[in-house]
Coordinates of C-alpha atoms in Angstrom, one line a residue:
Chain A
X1 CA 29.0 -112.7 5.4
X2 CA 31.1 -109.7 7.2
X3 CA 29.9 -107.1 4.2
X4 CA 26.0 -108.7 5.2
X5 CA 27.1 -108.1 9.1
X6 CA 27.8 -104.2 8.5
X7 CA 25.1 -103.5 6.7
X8 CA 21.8 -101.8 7.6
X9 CA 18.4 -103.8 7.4
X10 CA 17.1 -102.6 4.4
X11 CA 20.8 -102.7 1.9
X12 CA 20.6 -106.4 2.7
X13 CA 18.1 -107.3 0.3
X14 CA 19.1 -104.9 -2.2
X15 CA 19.8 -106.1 -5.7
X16 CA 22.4 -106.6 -6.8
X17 CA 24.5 -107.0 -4.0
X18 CA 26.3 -104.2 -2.5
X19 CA 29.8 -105.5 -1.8
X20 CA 30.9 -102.8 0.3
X21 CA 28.5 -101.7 3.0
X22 CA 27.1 -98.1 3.3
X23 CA 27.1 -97.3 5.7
X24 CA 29.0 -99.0 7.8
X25 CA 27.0 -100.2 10.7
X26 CA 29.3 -101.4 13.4
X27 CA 26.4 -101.1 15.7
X28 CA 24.9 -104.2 14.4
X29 CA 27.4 -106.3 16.4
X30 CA 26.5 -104.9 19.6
X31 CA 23.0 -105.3 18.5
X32 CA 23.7 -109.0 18.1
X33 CA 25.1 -109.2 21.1
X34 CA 22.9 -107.7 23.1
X35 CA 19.8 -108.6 21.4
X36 CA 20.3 -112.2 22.7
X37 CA 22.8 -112.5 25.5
X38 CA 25.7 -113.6 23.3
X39 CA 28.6 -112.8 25.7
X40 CA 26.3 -115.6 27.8
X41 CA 26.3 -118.2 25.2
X42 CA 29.9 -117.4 24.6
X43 CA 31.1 -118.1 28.0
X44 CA 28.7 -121.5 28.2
X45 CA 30.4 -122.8 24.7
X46 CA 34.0 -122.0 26.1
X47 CA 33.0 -123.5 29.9
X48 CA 32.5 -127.1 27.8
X49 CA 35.1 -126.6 25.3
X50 CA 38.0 -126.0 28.1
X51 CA 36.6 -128.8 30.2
X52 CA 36.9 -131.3 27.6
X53 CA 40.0 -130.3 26.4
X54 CA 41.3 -130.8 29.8
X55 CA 39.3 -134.3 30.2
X56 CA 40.5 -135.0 26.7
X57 CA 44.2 -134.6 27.4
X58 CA 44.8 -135.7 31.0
X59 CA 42.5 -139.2 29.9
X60 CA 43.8 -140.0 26.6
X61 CA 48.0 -139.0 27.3
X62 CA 47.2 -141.4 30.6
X63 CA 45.8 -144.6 28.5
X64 CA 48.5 -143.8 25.5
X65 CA 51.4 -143.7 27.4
X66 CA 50.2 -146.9 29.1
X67 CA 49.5 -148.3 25.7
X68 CA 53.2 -147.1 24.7
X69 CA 55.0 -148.0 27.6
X70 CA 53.6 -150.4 30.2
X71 CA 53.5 -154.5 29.8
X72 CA 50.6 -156.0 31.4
X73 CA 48.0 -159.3 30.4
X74 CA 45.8 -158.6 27.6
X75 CA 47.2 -155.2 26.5
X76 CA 46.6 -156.2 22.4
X77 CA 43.0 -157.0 23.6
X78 CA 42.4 -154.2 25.6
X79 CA 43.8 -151.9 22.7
X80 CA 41.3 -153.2 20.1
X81 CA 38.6 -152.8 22.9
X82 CA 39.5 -149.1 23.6
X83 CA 39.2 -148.2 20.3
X84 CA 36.5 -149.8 18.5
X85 CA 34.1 -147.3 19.1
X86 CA 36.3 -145.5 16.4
X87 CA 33.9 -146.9 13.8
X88 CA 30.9 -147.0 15.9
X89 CA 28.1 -143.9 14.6
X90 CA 27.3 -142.1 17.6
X91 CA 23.5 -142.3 16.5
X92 CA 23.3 -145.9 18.0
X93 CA 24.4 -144.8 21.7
X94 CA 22.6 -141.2 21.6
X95 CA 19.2 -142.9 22.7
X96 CA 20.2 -144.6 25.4
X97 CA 22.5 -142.3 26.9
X98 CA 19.6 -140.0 26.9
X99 CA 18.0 -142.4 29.1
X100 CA 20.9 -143.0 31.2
X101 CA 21.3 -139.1 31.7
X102 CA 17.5 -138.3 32.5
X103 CA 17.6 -140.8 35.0
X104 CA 20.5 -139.5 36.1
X105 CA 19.4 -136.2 36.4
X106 CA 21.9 -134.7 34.1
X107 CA 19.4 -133.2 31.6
X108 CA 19.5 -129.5 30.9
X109 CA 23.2 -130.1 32.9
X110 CA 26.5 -129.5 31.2
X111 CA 27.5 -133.1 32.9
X112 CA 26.6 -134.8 29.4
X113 CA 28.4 -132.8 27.8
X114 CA 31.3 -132.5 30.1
X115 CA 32.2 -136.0 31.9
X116 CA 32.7 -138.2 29.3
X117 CA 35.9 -136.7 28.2
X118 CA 37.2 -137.0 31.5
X119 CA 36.7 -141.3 30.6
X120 CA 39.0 -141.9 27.7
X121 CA 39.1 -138.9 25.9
X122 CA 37.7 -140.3 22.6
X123 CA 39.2 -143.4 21.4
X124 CA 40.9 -141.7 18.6
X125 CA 43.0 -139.1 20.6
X126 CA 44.2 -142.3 22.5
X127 CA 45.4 -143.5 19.1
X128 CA 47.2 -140.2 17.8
X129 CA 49.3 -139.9 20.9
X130 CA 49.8 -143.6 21.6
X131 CA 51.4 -143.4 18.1
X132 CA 53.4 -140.2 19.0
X133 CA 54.6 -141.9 22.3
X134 CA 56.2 -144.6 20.6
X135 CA 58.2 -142.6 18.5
X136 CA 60.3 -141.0 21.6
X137 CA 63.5 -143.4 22.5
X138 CA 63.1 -145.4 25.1
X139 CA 66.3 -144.6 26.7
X140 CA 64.9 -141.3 28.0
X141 CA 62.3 -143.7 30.2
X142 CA 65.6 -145.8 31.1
X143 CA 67.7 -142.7 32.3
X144 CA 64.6 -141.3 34.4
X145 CA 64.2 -144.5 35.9
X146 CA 67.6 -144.7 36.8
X147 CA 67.5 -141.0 38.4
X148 CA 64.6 -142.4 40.6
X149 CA 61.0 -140.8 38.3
X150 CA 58.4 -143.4 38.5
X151 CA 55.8 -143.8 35.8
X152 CA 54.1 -141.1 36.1
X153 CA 56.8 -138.7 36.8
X154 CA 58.4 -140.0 33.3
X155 CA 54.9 -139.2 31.7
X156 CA 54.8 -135.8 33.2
X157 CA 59.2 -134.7 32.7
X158 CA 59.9 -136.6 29.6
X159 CA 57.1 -138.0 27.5
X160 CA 54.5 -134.6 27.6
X161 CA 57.0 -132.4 27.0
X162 CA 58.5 -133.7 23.9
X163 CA 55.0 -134.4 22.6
X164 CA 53.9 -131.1 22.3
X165 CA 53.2 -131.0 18.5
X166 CA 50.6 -134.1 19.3
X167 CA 48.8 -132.9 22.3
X168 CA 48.5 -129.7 20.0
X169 CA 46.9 -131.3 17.6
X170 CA 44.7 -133.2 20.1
X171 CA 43.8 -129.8 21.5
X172 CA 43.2 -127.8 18.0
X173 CA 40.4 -130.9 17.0
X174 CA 39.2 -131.2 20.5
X175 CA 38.6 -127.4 20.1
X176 CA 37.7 -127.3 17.0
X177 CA 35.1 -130.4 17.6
X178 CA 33.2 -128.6 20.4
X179 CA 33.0 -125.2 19.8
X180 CA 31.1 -126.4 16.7
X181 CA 29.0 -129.2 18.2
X182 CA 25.4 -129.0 18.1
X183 CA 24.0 -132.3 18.2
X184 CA 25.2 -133.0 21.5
X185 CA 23.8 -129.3 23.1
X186 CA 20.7 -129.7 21.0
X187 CA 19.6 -133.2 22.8
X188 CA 20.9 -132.4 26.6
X189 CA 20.6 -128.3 26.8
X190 CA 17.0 -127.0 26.9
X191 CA 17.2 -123.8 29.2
X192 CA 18.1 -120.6 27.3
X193 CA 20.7 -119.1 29.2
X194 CA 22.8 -122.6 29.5
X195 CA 22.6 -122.5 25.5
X196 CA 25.7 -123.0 23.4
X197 CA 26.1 -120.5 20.7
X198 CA 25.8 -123.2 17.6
X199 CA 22.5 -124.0 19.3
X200 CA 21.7 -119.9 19.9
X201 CA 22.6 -119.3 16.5
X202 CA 20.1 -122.2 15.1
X203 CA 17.3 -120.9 17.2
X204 CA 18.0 -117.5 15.9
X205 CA 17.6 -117.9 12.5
X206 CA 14.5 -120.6 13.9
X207 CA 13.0 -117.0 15.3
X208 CA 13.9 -114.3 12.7
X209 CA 15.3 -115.9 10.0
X210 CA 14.2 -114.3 7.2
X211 CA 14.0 -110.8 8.6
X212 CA 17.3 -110.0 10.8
X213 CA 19.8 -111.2 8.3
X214 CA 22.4 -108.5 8.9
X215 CA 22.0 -109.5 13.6
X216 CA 22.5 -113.3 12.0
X217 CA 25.8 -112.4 10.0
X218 CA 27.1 -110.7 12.8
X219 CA 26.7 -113.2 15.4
X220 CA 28.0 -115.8 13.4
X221 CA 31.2 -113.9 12.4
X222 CA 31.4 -113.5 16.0
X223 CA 30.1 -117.3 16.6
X224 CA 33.4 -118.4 14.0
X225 CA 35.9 -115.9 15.1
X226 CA 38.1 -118.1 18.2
X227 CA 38.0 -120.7 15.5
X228 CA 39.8 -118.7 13.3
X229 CA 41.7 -116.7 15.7
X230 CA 43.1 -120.3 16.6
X231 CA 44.1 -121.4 13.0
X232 CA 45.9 -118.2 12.7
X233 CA 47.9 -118.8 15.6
X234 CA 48.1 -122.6 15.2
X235 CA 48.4 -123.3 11.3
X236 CA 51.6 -124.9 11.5
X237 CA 50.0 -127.3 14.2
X238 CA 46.6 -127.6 11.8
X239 CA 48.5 -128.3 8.8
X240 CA 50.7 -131.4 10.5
X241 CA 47.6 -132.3 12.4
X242 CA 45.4 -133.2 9.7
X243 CA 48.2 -134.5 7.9
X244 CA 49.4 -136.8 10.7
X245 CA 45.4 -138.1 10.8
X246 CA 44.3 -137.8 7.6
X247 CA 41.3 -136.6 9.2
X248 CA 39.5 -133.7 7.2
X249 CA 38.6 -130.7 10.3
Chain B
X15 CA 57.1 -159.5 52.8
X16 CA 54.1 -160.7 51.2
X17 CA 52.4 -157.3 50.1
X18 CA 55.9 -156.4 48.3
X19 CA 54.1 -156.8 44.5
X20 CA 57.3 -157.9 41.8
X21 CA 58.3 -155.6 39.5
X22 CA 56.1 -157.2 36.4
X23 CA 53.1 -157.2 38.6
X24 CA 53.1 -153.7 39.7
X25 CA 53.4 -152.5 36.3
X26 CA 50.3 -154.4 35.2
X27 CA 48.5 -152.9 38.0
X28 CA 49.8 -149.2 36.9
X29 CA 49.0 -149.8 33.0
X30 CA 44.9 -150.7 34.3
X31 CA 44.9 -147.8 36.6
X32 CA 46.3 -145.7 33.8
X33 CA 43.7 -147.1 30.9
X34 CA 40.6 -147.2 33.9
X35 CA 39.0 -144.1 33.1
X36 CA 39.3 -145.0 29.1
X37 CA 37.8 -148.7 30.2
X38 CA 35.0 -147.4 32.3
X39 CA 34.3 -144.6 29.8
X40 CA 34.0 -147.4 27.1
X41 CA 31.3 -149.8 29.3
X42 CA 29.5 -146.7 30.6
X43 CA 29.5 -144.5 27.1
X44 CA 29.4 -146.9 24.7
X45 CA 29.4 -150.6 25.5
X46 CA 26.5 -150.2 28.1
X47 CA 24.0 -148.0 25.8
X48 CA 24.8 -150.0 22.8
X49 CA 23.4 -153.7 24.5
X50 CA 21.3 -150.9 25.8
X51 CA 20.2 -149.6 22.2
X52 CA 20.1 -153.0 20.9
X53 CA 17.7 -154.5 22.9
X54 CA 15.6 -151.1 22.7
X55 CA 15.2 -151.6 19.1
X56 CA 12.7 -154.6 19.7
X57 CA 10.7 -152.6 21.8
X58 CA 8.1 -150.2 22.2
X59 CA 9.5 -147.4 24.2
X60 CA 7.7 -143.8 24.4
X61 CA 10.0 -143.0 27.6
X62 CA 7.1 -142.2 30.4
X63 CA 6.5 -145.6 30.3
X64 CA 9.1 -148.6 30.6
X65 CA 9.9 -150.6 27.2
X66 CA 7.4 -153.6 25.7
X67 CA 8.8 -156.1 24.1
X68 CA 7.7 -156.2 20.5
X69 CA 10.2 -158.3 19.1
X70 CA 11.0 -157.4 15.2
X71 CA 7.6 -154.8 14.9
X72 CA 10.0 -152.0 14.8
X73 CA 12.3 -153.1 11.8
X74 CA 8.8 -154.5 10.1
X75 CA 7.3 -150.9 10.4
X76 CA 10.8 -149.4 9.2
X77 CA 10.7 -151.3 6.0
X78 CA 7.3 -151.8 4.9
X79 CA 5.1 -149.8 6.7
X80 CA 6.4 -146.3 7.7
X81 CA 7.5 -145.3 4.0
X82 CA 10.2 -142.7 5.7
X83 CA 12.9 -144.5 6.3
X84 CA 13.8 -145.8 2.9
X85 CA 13.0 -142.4 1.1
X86 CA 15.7 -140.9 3.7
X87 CA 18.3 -143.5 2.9
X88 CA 17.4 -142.9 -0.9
X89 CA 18.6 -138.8 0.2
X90 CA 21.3 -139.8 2.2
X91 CA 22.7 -142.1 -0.8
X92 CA 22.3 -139.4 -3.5
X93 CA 24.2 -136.7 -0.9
X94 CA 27.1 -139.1 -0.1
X95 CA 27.3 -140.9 -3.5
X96 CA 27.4 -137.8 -5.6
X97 CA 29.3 -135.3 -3.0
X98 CA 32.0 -137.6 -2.0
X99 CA 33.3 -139.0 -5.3
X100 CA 33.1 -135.1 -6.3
X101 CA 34.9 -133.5 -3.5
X102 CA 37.8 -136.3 -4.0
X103 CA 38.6 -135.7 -7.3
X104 CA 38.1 -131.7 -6.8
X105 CA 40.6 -131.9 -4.0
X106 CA 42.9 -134.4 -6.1
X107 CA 42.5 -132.1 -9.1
X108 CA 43.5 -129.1 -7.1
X109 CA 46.2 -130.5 -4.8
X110 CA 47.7 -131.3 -8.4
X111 CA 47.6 -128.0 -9.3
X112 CA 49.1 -126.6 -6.2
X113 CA 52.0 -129.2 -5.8
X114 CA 52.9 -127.6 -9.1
X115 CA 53.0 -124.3 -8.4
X116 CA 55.9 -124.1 -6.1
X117 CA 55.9 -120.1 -5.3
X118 CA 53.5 -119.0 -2.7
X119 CA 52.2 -122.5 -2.5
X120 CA 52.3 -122.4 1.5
X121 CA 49.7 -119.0 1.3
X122 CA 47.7 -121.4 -1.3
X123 CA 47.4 -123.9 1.5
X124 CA 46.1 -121.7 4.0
X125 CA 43.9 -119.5 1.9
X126 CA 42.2 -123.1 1.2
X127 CA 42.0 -124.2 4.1
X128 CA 40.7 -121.4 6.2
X129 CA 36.7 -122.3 4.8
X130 CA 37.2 -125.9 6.4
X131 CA 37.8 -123.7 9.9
X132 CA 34.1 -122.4 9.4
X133 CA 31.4 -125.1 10.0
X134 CA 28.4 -126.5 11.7
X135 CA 25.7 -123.8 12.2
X136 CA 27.2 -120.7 11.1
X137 CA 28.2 -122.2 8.0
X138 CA 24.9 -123.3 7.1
X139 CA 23.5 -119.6 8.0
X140 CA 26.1 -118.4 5.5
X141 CA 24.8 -120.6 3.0
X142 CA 20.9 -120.5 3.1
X143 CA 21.8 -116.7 2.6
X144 CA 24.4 -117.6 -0.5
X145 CA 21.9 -119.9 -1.9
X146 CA 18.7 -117.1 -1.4
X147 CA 16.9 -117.2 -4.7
X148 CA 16.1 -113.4 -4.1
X149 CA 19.6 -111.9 -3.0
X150 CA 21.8 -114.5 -2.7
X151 CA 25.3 -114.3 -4.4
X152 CA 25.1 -117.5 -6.0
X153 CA 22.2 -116.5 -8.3
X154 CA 23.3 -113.0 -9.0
X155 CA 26.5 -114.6 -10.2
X156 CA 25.1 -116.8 -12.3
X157 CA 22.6 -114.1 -13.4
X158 CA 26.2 -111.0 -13.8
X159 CA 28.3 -114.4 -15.5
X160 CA 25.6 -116.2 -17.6
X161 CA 23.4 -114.8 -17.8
X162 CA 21.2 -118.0 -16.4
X163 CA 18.5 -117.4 -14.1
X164 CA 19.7 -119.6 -10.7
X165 CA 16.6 -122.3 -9.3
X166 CA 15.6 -121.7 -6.2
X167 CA 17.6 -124.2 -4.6
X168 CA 16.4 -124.8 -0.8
X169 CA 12.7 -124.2 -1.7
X170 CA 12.6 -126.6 -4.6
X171 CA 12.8 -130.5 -3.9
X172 CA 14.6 -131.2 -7.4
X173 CA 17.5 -128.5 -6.2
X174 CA 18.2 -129.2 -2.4
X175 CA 20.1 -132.0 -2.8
X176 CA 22.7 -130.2 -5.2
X177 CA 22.6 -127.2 -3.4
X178 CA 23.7 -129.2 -0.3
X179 CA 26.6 -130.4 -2.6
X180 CA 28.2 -127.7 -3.9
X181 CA 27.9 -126.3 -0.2
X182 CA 29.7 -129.0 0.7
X183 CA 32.6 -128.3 -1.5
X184 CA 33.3 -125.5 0.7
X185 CA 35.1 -128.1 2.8
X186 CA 37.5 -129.5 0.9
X187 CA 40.7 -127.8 2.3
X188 CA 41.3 -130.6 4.5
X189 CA 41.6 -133.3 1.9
X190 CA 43.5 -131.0 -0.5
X191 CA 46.6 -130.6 2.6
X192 CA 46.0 -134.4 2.6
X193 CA 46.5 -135.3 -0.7
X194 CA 49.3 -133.0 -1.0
X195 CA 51.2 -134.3 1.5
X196 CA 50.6 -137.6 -0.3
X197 CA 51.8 -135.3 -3.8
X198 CA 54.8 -134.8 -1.9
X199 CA 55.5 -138.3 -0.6
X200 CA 56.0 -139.8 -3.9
X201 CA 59.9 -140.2 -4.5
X202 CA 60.9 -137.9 -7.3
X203 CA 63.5 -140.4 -8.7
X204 CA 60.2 -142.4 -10.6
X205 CA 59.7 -139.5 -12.3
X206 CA 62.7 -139.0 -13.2
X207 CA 63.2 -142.9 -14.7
X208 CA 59.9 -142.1 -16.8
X209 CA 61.2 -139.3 -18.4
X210 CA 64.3 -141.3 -19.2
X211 CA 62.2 -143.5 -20.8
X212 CA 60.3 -140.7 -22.7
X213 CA 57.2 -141.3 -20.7
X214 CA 54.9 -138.0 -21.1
X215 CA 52.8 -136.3 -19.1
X216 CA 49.8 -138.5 -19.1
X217 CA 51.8 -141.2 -18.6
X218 CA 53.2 -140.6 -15.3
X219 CA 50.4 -139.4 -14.1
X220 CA 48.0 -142.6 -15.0
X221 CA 51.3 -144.9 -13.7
X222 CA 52.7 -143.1 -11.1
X223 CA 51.2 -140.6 -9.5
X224 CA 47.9 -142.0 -9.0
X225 CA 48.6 -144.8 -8.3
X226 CA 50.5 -143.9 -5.5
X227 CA 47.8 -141.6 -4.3
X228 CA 45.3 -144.8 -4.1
X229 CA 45.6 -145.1 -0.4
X230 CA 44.8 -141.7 0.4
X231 CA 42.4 -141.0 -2.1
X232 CA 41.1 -144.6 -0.4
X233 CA 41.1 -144.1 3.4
X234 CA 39.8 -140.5 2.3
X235 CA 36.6 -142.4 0.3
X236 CA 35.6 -144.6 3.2
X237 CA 35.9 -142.0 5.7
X238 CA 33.3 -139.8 3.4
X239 CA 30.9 -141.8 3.1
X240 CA 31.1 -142.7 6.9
X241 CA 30.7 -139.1 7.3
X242 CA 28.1 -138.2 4.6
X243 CA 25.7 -141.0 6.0
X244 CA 25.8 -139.1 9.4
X245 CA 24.8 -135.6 8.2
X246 CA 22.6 -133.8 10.1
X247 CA 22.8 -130.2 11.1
X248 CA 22.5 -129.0 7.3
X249 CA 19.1 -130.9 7.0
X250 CA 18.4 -129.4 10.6
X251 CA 19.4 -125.9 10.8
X252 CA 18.4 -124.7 6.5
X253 CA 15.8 -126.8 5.1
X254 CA 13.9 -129.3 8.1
X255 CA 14.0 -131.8 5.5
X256 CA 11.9 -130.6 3.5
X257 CA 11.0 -128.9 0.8
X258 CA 8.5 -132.2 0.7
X259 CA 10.9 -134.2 2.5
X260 CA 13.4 -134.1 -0.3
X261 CA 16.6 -133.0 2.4
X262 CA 14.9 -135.4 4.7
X263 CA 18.6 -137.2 5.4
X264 CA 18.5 -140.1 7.5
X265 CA 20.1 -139.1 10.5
X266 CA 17.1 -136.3 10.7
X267 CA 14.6 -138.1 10.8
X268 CA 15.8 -140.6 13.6
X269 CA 16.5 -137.3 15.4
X270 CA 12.8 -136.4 15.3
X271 CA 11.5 -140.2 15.6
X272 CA 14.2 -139.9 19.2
X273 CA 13.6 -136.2 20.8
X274 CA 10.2 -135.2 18.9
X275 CA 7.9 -138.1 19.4
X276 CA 9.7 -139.9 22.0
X277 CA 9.5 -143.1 19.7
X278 CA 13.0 -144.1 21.3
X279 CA 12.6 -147.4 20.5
X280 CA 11.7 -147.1 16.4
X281 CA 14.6 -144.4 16.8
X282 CA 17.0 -147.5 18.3
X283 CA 16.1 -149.7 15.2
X284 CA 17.0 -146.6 12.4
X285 CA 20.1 -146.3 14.4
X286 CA 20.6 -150.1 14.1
X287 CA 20.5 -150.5 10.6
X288 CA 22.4 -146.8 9.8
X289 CA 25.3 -148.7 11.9
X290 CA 24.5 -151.9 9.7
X291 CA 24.8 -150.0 6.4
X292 CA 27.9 -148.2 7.6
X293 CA 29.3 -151.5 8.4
X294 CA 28.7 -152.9 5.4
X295 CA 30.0 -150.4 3.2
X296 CA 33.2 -149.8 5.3
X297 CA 33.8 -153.9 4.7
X298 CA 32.7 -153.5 1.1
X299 CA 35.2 -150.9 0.3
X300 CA 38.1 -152.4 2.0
X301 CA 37.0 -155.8 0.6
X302 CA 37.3 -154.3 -3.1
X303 CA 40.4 -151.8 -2.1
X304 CA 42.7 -154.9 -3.0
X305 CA 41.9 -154.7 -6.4
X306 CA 42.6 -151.1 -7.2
X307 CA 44.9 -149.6 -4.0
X308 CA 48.7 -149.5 -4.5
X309 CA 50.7 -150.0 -1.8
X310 CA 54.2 -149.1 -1.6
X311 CA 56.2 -152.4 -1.3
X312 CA 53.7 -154.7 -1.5
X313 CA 54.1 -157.3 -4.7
X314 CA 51.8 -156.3 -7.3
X315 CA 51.3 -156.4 -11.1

């Protein structure tokens, strides 16, 4: 893929396959990214992916820590509720949230895309650090209260900050899960400059597929390159992660 | 005094304000559209004009009239019945190997897990150019290696579905860390019993190492095929379903039936029975895991 995204139009087809690229053509990256207004779709994808995150964590450490910590009526019932959409295929509620976001006028918005983070987070994040909560004594809460923190001053001082390995993890798949999507941008996103670049990238090849090979290698090296950026940085947190889920990335 | 709320009280209050978003989320995200969905599925409902009640038309058509459906579940099961069983025991296989190995093995882990970083659309991009009959690498390797001339994989309908599979291999970093951490869980002092009691190689592995991998291996099965049933953008992005529909994977073609001819309500009865078939495979394999998952500490012969 990076020897394809260096090479000229015409090597790309050659026979057999030059490995190494000659020349060199750097310039087909800021072809790429010029030819369709990549930095654009960049800065959409990264908008939606740094909202949700933020949805993601704020909602989900909010409902875990009350699932952790908090007694209240029907907490076992509520717990099953929150997450049985875990097993749910999100084929069923795609039609219908269509519906609800047309009428809505939400269509060709990021708000689909967006908002429901801010609601829960995703069942399964609730779970991870629900999990991770429990593991952190409870004397810590004790001494807190003691010094006068209320809840959400012991959420915020103790309970976050010694959970950063989870709410890494929650970040890295929350990351990783939206900078890939493309169902969801496909459905709500029809205007081209509020494309995401999984979407950009399909109608590319859609467009010129079979002749700008060497444009489409490019952008998708570029398309893939945070993702990588942020396993190199974050392995440690990857490698616990998936092990801590058994969830594949 | 009245307002003062006791301390039990107040902390109820705090633990539904805390889970509210998460509650609201789950009647206006999921609960909401799936009565929603449900009822759609018995109607007729082209979306400029309110649903009809049809009552079972829908699944009628789905089953014996539209001959789609099934032929897309017959893709879908060939794709998720061949590809998961094969990425588990290529990931077991490997995450043997590795747990071996003891020098470098962290580098291993990362090299081999990096592909699993690269997915969704630019992966498939990568791959419809790998698998190109004319100048892809996968034929001129086969071609430099053995000398075998590669099919044409996307464009011919007996070769998609494979091609699809060994693309899908590309992914299996994730369940090779996962099995190795299991690897790694197993207590080294059975082995060391066995070998006291001259077991060989084979026989550790077929009594204690998998065995104690079951549960992963398990969880990792019905989780596949949960997945696999639900692929989509690889039928989307390379082949449209076809060549001749043979990629046509479920999951595509409710797409199109939803956002290409507006048939929402047909859509809502394909999605309907995907979630039926899900369900009933996740209970059948938990239902059968009794007979053939180990659990540690559980009382078993």
């Amino acid at each position: 893929m990076l020897s394809t995204s260096l090479k000229d139009p015409g090597s790309v087809f050659l026979f057999p396959p030059r490995w190494i690229p000659d020349p060199i053509v750097w310039g087909n990256y800021y072809e790429a990214l010029t030819f369709l207004p990549f930095a654009r779709y960049f800065a959409n994808t990264a908008f939606i992916t740094v909202a949700n995150i933020v949805g993601t964590l704020v909602s989900a450490s909010l409902a875990a820590y009350a699932f952790a910590r908090l007694r209240a009526p029907l907490k076992a019932l509520m717990f099953l509720l929150i997450l049985s959409p875990m097993f749910l295929p999100g084929q069923v509620t795609m039609i219908p949230l269509f519906i609800l976001y047309r009428h809505l006028n939400w269509i060709d918005t990021y708000n689909p895309l967006i908002v429901p983070a801010f609601f829960g987070g995703g069942a399964f994040n609730i779970f991870l650090l629900r999990q991770f909560f429990t593991t952190i004594p409870l004397e810590l809460d004790h001494a807190a209260r003691i010094d006068g923190c209320g809840e959400v001053s012991i959420l915020w001082r103790i309970i976050l900050p010694l959970s950063k390995p989870a709410l890494a993890t929650v970040t890295i798949f929350s990351f990783m899960g939206h900078w890939n999507d493309f169902l969801a941008p496909l459905i709500y996103i029809n205007s081209s400059s509020k494309l995401t670049v999984s979407v950009a990238l399909a109608r590319f090849r859609g467009e010129y597929g079979t002749t700008a090979w060497h444009l489409l290698m490019a952008a998708s090296i570029v398309a893939v390159l945070p993702c990588i950026l942020i396993f190199f940085f974050a392995q440690e947190y990857f490698v616990k992660g998936i092990q801590m889920t058994g969830m594949k990335g | 005094m009245g307002l003062q709320l006791s301390a039990s009280r107040r902390e109820g209050v705090l633990f539904y304000l805390f889970i509210g978003p998460a509650l609201l989320g789950l009647l206006i995200f999921t609960l909401g559209p799936m009565v929603a969905s449900f009822y759609f599925s018995f109607c007729d409902y082209e979306i400029v004009r309110p649903p009809v009640w049809v009552g079972l038309a829908n699944y009628h058509k789905m089953f014996f009239v539209d001959k789609l459906p099934v032929h897309a579940l017959g893709v879908t099961a060939y794709y998720s019945f061949v590809g998961v069983p094969l990425r588990l025991v290529a990931q077991f296989l490997i995450a043997l190997l590795l747990n071996r190995a003891l020098f470098g093995r962290s580098l291993f882990r990362t090299m081999l897990y990096l592909p699993s970083i690269v997915s969704g659309v630019a992966l498939s991009l990568l791959w419809v150019w790998l698998l190109n009959p004319e100048f892809g690498l996968i034929n001129y390797l086969l071609w430099e290696v053995f000398r075998i001339e590669g099919p044409r994989w996307l464009s011919s309908p007996e070769w998609v579905i494979p091609a699809l599979i060994l693309m899908s291999m590309w992914g299996i970093g994730g369940g090779i860390v996962i099995c190795l951490a299991g690897l790694q869980g197993i207590p080294e002092e059975l082995y060391e019993a066995a070998e006291l009691d001259g077991a060989n190689g084979l026989q550790k592995m077929t009594r204690i190492t998998v065995p104690h991998m079951t549960p992963v291996l398990f969880f990792n099965l019905v989780m596949g095929i949960i997945g696999s049933f639900q692929v989509f953008t690889q039928g989307y992005v390379m082949t449209a379903g076809g060549p001749s529909n043979a990629s046509l994977f479920y999951v595509l073609y409710l797409y199109w039936n939803a956002f290409n001819y507006f048939r929402m309500g047909y859509a809502s009865a394909l999605a309907w029975v995907l979630f039926a078939i899900i369900l009933a495979m996740t209970a059948l394999i938990f239902r059968s895991s009794s007979a053939w998952v180990y659990y540690e500490g559980s009382v078993q012969m």
